[in-house]
mmCIF file of C-alpha atoms in Angstrom:
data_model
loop_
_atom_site.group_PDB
_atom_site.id
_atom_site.type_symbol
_atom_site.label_atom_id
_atom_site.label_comp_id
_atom_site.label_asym_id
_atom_site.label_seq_id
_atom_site.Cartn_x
_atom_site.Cartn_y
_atom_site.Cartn_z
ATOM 1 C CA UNK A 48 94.109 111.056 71.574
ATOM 2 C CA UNK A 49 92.702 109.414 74.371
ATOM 3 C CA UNK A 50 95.262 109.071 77.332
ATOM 4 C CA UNK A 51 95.378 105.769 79.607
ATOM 5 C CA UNK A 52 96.504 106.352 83.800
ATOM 6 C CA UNK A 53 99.794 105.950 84.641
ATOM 7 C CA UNK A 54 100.641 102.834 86.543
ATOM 8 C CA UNK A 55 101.152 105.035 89.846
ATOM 9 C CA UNK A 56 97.735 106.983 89.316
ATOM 10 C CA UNK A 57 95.973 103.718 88.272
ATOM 11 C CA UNK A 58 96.963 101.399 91.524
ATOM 12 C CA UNK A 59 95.292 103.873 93.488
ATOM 13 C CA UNK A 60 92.592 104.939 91.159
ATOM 14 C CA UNK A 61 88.938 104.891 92.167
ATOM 15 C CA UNK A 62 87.398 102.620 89.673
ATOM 16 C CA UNK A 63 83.776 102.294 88.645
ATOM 17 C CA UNK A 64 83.030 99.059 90.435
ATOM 18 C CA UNK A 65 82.656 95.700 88.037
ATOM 19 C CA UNK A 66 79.299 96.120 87.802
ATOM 20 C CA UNK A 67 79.062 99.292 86.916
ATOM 21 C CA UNK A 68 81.342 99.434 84.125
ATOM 22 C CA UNK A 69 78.643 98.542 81.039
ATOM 23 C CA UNK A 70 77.416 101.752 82.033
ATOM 24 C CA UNK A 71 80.747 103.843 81.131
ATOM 25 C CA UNK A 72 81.290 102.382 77.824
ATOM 26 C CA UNK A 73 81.941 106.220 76.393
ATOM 27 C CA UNK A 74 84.862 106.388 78.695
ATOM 28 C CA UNK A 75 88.011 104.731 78.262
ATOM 29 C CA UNK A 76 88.460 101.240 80.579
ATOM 30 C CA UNK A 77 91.570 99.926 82.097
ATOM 31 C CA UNK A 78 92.061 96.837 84.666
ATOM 32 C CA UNK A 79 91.729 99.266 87.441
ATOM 33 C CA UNK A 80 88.804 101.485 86.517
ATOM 34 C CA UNK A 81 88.156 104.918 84.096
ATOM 35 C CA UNK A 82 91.176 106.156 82.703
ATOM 36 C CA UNK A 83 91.224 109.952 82.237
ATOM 37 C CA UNK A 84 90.203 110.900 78.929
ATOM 38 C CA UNK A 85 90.194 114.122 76.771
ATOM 39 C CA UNK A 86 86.868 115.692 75.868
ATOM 40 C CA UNK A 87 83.412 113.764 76.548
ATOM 41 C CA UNK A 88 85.497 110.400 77.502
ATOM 42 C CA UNK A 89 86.794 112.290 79.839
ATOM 43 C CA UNK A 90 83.968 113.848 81.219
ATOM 44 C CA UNK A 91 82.328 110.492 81.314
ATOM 45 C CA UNK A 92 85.371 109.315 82.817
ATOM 46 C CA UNK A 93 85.422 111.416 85.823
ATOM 47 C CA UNK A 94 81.840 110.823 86.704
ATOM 48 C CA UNK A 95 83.048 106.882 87.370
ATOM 49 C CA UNK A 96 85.632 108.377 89.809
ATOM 50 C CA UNK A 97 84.987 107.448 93.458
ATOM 51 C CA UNK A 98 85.671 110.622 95.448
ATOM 52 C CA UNK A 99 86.122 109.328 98.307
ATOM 53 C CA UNK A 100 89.371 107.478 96.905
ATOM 54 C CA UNK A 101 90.629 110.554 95.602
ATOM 55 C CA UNK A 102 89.971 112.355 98.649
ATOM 56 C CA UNK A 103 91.906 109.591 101.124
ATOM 57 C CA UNK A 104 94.425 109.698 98.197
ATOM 58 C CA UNK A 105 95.288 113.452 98.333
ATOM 59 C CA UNK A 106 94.573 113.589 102.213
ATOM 60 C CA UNK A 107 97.572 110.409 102.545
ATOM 61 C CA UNK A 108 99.892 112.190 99.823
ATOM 62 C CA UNK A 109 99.477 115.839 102.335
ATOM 63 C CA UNK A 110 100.682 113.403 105.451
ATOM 64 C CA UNK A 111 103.347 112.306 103.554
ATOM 65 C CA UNK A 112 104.776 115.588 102.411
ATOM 66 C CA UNK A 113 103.862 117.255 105.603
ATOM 67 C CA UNK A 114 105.794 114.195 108.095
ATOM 68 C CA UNK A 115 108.256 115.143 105.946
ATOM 69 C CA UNK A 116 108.739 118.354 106.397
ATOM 70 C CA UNK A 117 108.661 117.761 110.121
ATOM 71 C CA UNK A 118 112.054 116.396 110.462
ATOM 72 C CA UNK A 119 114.197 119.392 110.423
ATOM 73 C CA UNK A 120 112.579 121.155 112.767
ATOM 74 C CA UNK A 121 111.156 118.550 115.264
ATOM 75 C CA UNK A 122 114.508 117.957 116.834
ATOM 76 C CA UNK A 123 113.756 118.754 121.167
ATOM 77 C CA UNK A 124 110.184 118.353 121.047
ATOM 78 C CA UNK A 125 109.176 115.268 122.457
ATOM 79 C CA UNK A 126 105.796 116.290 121.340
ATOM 80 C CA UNK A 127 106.941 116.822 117.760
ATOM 81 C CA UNK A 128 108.586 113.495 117.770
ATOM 82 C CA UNK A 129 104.956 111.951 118.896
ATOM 83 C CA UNK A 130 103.375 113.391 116.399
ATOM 84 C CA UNK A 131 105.706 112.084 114.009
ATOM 85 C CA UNK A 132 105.445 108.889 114.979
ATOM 86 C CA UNK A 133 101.809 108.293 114.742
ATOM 87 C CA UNK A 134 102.002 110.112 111.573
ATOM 88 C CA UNK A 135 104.458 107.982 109.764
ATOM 89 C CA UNK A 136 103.423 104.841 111.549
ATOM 90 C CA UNK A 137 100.023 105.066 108.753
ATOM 91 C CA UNK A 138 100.340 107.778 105.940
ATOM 92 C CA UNK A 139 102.280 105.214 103.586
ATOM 93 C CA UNK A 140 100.945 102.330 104.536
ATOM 94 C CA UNK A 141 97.572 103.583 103.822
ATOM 95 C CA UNK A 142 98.290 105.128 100.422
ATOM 96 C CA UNK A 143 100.149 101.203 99.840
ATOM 97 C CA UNK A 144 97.204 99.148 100.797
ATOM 98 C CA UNK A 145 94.708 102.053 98.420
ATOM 99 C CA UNK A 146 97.333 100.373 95.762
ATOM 100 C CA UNK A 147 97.054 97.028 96.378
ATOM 101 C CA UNK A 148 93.007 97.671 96.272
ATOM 102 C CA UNK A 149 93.776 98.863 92.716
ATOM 103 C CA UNK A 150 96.097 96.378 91.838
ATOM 104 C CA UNK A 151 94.171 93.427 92.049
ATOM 105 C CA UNK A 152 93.185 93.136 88.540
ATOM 106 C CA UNK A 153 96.834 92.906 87.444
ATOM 107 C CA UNK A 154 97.408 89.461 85.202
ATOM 108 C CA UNK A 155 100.459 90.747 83.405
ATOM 109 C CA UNK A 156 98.684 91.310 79.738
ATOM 110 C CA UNK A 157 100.856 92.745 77.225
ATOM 111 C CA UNK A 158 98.308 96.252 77.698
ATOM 112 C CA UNK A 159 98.851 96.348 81.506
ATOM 113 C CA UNK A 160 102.390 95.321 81.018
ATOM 114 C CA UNK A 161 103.250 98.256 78.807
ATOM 115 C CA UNK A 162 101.005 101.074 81.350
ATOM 116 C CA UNK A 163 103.328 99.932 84.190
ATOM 117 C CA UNK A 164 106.413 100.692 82.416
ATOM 118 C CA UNK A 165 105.133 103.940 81.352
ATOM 119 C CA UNK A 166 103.573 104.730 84.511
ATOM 120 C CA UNK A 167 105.871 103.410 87.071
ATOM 121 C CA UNK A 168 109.135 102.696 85.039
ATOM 122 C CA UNK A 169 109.469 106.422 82.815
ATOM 123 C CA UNK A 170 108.714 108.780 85.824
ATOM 124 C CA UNK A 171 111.327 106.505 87.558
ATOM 125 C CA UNK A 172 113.913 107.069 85.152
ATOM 126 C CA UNK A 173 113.653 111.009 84.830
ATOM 127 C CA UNK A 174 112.672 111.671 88.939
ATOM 128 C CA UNK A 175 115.721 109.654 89.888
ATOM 129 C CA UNK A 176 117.696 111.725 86.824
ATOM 130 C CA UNK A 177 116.329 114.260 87.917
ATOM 131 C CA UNK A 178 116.965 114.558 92.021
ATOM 132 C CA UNK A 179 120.450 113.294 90.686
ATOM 133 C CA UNK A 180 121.368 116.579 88.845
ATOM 134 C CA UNK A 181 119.468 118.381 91.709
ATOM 135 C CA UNK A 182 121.454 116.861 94.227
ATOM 136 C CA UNK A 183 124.658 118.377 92.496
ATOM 137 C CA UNK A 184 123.696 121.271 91.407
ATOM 138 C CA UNK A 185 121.474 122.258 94.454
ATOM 139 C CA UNK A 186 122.515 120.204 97.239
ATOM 140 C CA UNK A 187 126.100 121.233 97.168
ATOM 141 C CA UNK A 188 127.298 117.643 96.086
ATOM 142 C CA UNK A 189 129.096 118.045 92.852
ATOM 143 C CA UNK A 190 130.238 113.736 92.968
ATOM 144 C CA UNK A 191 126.741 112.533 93.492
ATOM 145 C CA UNK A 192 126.767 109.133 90.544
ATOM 146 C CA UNK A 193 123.851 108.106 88.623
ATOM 147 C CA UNK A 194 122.455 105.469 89.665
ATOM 148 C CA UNK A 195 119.615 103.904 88.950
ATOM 149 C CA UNK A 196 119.751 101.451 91.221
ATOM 150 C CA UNK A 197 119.833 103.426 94.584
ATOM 151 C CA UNK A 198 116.433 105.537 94.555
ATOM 152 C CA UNK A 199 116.633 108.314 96.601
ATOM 153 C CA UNK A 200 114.354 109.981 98.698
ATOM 154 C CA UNK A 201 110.424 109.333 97.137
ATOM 155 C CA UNK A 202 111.228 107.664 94.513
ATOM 156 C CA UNK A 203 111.882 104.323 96.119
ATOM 157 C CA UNK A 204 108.047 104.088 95.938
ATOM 158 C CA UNK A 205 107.887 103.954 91.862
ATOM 159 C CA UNK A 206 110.644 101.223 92.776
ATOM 160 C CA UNK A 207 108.350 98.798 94.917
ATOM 161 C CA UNK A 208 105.297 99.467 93.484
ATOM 162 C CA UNK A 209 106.964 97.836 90.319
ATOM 163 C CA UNK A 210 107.916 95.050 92.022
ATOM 164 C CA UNK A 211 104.628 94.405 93.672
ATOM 165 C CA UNK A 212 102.647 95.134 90.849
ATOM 166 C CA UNK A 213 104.387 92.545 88.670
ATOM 167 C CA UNK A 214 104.226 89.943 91.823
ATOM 168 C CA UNK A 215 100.378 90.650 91.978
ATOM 169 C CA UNK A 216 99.281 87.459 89.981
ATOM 170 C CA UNK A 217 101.537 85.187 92.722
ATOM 171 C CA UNK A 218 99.831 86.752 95.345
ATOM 172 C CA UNK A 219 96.219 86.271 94.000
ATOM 173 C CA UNK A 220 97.402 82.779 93.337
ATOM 174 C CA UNK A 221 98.516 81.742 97.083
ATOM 175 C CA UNK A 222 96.225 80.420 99.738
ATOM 176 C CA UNK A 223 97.720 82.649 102.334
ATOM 177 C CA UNK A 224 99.024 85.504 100.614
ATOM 178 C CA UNK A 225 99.401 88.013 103.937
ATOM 179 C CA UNK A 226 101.394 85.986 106.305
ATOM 180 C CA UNK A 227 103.629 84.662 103.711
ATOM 181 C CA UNK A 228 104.063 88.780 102.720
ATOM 182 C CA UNK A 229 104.583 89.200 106.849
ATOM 183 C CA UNK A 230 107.022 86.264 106.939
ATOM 184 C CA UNK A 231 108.867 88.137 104.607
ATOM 185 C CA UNK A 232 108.945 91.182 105.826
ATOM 186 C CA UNK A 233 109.536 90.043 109.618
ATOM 187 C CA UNK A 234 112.874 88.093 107.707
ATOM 188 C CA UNK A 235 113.938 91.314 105.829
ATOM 189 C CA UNK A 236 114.348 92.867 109.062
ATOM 190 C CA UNK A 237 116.610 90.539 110.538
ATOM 191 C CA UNK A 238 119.282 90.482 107.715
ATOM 192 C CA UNK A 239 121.114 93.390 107.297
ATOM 193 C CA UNK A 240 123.160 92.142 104.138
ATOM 194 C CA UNK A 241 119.973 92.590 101.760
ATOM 195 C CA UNK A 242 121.537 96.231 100.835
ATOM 196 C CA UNK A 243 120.185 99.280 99.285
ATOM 197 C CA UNK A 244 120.044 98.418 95.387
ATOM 198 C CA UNK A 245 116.365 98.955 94.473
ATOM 199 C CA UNK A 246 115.870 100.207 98.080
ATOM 200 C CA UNK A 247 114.714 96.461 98.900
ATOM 201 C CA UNK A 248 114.294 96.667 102.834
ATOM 202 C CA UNK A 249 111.472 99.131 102.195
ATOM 203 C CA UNK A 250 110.041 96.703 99.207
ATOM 204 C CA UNK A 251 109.962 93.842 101.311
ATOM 205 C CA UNK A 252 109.203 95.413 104.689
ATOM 206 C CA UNK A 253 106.209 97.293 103.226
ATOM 207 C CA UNK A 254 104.991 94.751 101.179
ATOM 208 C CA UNK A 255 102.489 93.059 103.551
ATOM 209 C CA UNK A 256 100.139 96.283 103.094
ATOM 210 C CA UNK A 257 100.194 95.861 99.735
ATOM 211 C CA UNK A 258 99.110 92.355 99.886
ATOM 212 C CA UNK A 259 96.813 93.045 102.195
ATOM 213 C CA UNK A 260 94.970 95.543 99.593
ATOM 214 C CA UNK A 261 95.146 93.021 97.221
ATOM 215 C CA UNK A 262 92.792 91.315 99.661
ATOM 216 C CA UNK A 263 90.627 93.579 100.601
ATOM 217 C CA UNK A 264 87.041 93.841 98.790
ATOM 218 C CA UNK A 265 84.528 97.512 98.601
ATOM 219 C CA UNK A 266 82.210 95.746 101.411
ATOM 220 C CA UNK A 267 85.579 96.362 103.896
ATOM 221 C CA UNK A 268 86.069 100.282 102.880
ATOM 222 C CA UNK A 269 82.084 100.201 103.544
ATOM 223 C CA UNK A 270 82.482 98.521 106.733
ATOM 224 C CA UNK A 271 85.466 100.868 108.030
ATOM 225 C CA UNK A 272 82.888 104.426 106.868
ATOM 226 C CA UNK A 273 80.359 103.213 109.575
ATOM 227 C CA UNK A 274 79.603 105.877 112.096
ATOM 228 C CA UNK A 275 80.858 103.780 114.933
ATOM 229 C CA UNK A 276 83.964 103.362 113.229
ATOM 230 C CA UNK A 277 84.764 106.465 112.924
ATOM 231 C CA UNK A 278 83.496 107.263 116.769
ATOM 232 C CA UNK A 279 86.026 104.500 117.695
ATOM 233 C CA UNK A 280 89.270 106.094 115.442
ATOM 234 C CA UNK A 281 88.857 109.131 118.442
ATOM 235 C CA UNK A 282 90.340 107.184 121.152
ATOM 236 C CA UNK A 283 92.176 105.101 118.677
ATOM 237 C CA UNK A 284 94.652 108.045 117.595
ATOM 238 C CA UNK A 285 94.144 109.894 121.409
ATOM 239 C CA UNK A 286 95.444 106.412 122.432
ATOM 240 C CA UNK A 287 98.469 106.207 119.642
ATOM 241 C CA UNK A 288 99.339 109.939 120.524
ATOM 242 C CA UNK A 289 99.506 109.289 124.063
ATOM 243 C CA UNK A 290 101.598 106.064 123.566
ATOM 244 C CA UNK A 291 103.667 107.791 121.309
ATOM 245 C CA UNK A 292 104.212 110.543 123.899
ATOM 246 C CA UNK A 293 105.947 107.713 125.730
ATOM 247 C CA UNK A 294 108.081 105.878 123.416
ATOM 248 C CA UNK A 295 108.764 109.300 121.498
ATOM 249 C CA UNK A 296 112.567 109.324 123.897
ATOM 250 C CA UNK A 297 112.669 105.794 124.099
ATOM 251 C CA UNK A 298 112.000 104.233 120.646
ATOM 252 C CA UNK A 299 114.397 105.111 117.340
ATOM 253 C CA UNK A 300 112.742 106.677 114.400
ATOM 254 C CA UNK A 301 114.286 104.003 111.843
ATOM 255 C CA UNK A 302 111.865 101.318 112.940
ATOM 256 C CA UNK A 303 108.884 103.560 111.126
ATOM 257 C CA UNK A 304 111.326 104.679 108.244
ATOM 258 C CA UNK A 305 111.682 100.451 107.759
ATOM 259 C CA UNK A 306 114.979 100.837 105.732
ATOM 260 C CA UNK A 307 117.026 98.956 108.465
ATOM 261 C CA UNK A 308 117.529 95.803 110.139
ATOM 262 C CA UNK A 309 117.030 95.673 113.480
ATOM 263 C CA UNK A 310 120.997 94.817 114.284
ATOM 264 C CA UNK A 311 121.789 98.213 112.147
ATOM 265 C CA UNK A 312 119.718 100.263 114.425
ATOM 266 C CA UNK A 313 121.431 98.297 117.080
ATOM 267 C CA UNK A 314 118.740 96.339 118.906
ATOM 268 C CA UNK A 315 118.561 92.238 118.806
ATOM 269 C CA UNK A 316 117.647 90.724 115.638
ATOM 270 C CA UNK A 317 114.265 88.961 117.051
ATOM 271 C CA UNK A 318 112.934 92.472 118.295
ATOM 272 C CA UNK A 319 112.575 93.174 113.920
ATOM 273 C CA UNK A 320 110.521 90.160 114.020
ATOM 274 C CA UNK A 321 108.421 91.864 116.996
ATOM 275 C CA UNK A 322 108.308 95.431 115.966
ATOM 276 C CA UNK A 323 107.296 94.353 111.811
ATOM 277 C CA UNK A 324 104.104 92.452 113.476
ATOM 278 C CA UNK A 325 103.648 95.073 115.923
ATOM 279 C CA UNK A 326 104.059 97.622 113.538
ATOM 280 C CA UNK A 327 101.581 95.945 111.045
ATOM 281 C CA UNK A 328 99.011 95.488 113.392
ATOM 282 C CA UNK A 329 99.274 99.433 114.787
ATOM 283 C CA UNK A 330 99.312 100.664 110.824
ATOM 284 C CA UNK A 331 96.253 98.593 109.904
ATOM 285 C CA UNK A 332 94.496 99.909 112.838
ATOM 286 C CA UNK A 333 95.151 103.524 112.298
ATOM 287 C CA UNK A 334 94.878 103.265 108.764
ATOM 288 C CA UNK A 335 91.204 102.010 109.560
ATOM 289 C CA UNK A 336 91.018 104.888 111.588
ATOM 290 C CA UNK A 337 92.295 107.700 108.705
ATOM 291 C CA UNK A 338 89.665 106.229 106.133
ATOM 292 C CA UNK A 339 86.505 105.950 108.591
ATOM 293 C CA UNK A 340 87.137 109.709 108.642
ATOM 294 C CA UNK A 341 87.790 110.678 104.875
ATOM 295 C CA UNK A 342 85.437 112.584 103.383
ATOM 296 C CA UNK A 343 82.663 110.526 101.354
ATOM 297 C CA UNK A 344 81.193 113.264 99.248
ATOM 298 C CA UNK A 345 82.792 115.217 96.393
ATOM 299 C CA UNK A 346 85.080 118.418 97.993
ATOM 300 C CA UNK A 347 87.756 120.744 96.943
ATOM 301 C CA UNK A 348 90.237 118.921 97.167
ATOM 302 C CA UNK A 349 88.594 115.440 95.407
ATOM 303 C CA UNK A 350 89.916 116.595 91.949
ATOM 304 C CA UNK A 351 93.412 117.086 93.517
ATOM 305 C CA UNK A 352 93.586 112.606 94.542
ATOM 306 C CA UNK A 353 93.979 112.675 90.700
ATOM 307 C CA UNK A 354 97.345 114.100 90.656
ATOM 308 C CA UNK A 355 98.612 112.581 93.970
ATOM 309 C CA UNK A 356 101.767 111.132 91.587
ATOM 310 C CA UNK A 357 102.582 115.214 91.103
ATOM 311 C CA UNK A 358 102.534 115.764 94.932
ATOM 312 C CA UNK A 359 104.376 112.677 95.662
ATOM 313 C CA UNK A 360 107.523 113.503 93.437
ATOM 314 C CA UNK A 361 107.515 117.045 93.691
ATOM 315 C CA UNK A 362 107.306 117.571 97.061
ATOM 316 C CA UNK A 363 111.103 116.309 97.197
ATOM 317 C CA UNK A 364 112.031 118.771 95.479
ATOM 318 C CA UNK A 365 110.382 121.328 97.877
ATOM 319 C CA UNK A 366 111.352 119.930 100.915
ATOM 320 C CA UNK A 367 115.000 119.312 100.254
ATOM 321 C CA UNK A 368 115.291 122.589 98.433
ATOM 322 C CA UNK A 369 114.181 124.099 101.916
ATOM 323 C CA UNK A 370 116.917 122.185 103.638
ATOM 324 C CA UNK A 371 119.788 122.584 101.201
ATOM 325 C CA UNK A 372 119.334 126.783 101.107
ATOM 326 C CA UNK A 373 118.882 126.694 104.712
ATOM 327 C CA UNK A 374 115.395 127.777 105.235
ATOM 328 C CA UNK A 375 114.780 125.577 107.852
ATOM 329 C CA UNK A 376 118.493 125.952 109.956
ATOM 330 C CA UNK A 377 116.366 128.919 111.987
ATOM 331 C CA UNK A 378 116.319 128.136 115.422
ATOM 332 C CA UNK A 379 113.211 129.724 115.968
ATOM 333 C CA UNK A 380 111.721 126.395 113.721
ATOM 334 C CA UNK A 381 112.286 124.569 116.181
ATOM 335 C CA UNK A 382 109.012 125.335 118.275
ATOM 336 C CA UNK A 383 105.230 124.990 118.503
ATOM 337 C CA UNK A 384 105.003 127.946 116.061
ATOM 338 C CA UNK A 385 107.563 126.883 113.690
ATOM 339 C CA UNK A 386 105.908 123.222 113.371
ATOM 340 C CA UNK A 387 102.897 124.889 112.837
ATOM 341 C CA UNK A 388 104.319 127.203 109.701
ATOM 342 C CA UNK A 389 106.428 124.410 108.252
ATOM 343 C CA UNK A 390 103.228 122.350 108.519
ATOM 344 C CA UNK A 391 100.813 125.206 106.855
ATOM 345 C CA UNK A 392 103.671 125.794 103.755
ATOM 346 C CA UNK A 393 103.782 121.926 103.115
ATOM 347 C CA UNK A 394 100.590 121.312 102.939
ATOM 348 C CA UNK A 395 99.747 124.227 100.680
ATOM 349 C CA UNK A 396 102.511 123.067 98.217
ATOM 350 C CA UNK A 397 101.949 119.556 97.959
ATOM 351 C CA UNK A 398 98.153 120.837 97.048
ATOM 352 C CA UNK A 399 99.906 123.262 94.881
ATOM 353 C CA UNK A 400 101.328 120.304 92.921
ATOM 354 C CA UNK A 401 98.365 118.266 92.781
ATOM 355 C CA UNK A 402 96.366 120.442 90.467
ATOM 356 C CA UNK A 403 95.425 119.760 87.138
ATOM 357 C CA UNK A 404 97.475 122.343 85.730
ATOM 358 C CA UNK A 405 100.341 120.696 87.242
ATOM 359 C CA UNK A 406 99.125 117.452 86.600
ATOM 360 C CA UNK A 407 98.652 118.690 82.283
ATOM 361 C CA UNK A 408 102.293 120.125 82.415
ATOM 362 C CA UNK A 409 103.942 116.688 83.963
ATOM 363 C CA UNK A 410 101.784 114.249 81.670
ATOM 364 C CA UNK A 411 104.847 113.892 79.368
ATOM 365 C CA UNK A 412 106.727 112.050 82.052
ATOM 366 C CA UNK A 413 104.027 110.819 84.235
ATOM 367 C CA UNK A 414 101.695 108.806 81.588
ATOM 368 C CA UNK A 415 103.640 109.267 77.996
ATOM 369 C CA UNK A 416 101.790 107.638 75.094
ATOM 370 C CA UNK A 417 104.753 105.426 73.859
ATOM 371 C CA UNK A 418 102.754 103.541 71.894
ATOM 372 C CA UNK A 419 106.038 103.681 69.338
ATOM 373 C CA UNK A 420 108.122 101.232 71.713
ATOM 374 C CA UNK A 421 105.134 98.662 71.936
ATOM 375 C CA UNK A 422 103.799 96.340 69.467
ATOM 376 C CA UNK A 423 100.019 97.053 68.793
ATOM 377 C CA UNK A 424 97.984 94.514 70.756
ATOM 378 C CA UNK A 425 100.159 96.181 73.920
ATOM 379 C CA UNK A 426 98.479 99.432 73.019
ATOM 380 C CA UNK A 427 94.424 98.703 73.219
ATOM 381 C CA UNK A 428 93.257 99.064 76.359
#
């Protein structure tokens, strides 16, 4: 049987552009591109892929597990902190606005209806089970509830890409899509009674780089490849690292992590208005920077942007295994060397977990069939 992307994989999947498609009829077609198939669909199917996608997708998913891995062992080192910064200021939004790109095509059909409940709403349900039990039974917190309101951790992602995902046809539909998405964001972060169910500070405060993929057209990712683009990312991140350097004792860390109003982290409410628009503008500019310097051609690692769901959800697991056994309490961490080894591990498990073996083994959970729940015109593609 022929198996469709999960919602996740398919809001960031390289697609065969429009025009191209007549010439993939083999392979198996979804709004957002070539779905990966079993036998010749699939080899059909993979020859559609855009590698350079894949590669920004895996190099964004190795930030993100790798930032993460940082925070344990960054604490003293201004230059740690800096690097932090600039790191998370980007590797999300980037990997959000690849997802808008993907997610433009989304009209809410019963078919595309049905993949994002399998592809967003199932791994959802048994990652957040999942970290649950692990929380308990490795963390050392026996009375951690259910809930499947309150993601933890990664999976508030699967949460907002949900929500955007089924918001995708209002946003197409406005006339000014981004600065109503900025309006809203710049409000979440003024009102600290929005709460934590669904994780909706991060849904709304991120959202704008979702809309902004969902306005973004091939001729812009063409434009931001251009050899003086990616002379001009140089002093662009030398720049960021430098200003980071700065701020790095100055500036708190839970502007970046955008799960807080500004009046919980203590500052006046019209500085969340400031920082989300300053914030914005220093993402988009960096993220510009990241993809004028991902790799165009096919590498090693183009096969492993395929599985960047795997890497995303399973790197949890790794990284707050390492904290709740106590790998990383060594003091000896805590320096050049130790950021550098934390760094090296991380990055060699998240590609670990991005490999098709991996990504056969967790299909059951991360793009079931479940054509049994769904009545039959939700099942064609």
């Amino acid at each position: 049987m022929l198996h469709a992307p999960n919602a996740f994989q398919r809001a960031t999947l390289p697609p065969a552009t429009r025009e191209s498609e007549p010439r993939h009829q083999a392979a198996v077609t979804t709004d957002d591109g070539l779905a990966p198939a079993s036998g010749p669909a699939r080899t059909v199917a993979a020859k559609g892929r855009d590698a350079y996608f894949d590669n920004a997708k895996y190099l964004a998913i190795m930030l993100v597990a790798v930032a993460h891995s940082w925070v344990p062992v960054m604490e003293g080192s201004r230059a740690a902190r800096a690097l932090y910064m600039v790191t998370y200021t980007f590797h999300m939004p980037a990997f959000i606005i690849i997802s808008g790109y993907f997610s433009r095509s989304f009209d809410m059909s019963p078919a595309k209806v049905k993949r994002l409940v399998t592809g967003v709403v199932v791994p959802y349900l048994v990652f957040e089970t999942a970290f649950t039990l692990f929380r308990r039974y490795a963390g050392g917190a026996p009375d951690t509830a259910f809930s499947l309101t309150e993601p933890w951790y990664v999976t508030w992602f699967l949460i907002a890409l949900f929500v955007w995902r089924l918001t995708t046809p209002l946003w197409r539909s406005l006339r000014h899509p981004l600065a109503v998405s900025l309006v809203i964001a710049a409000l979440a972060s003024v009102t600290p009674g929005i709460g934590g169910d669904l994780d909706l500070p991060r849904v709304l405060n991120f959202l704008p780089f979702f809309v902004l993929g969902l306005q973004l057209k091939p001729e812009h990712f063409q434009l931001v490849r251009r050899r003086e683009v990616r002379l001009l990312a140089l002093p662009l991140f030398a720049g960021a690292l430098a200003l980071a350097y700065w701020a790095a004792p100055r500036m708190k860390l839970g502007w970046f992590l955008r799960n807080d109003a500004a009046q919980d982290m203590g500052a006046p409410w019209w500085s969340g208005v400031v920082m989300t628009l300053v914030l914005f503008g220093c993402a988009t500019l960096l993220t510009a920077g990241f993809l004028a310097w991902v790799p165009r051609r096919r590498t090693w690692f183009t096969v492993l942007g395929a599985g960047s769901i795997c890497g995303y959800l399973l790197h949890g697991f790794m990284v707050k295994g390492a904290e709740f056994s106590g790998v990383l309490d060594h003091a000896w961490l805590i320096s050049p060397t130790g950021l550098v080894l934390v760094t090296v591990v991380a990055s060699a498990g998240v590609t670990l977990m991005c490999t098709p073996p991996v990504q056969r083994a967790l299909r059951c959970v991360t793009e079931p069939d479940m054509n049994w729940a769904f009545r039959r015109d939700s099942a064609k593609l």
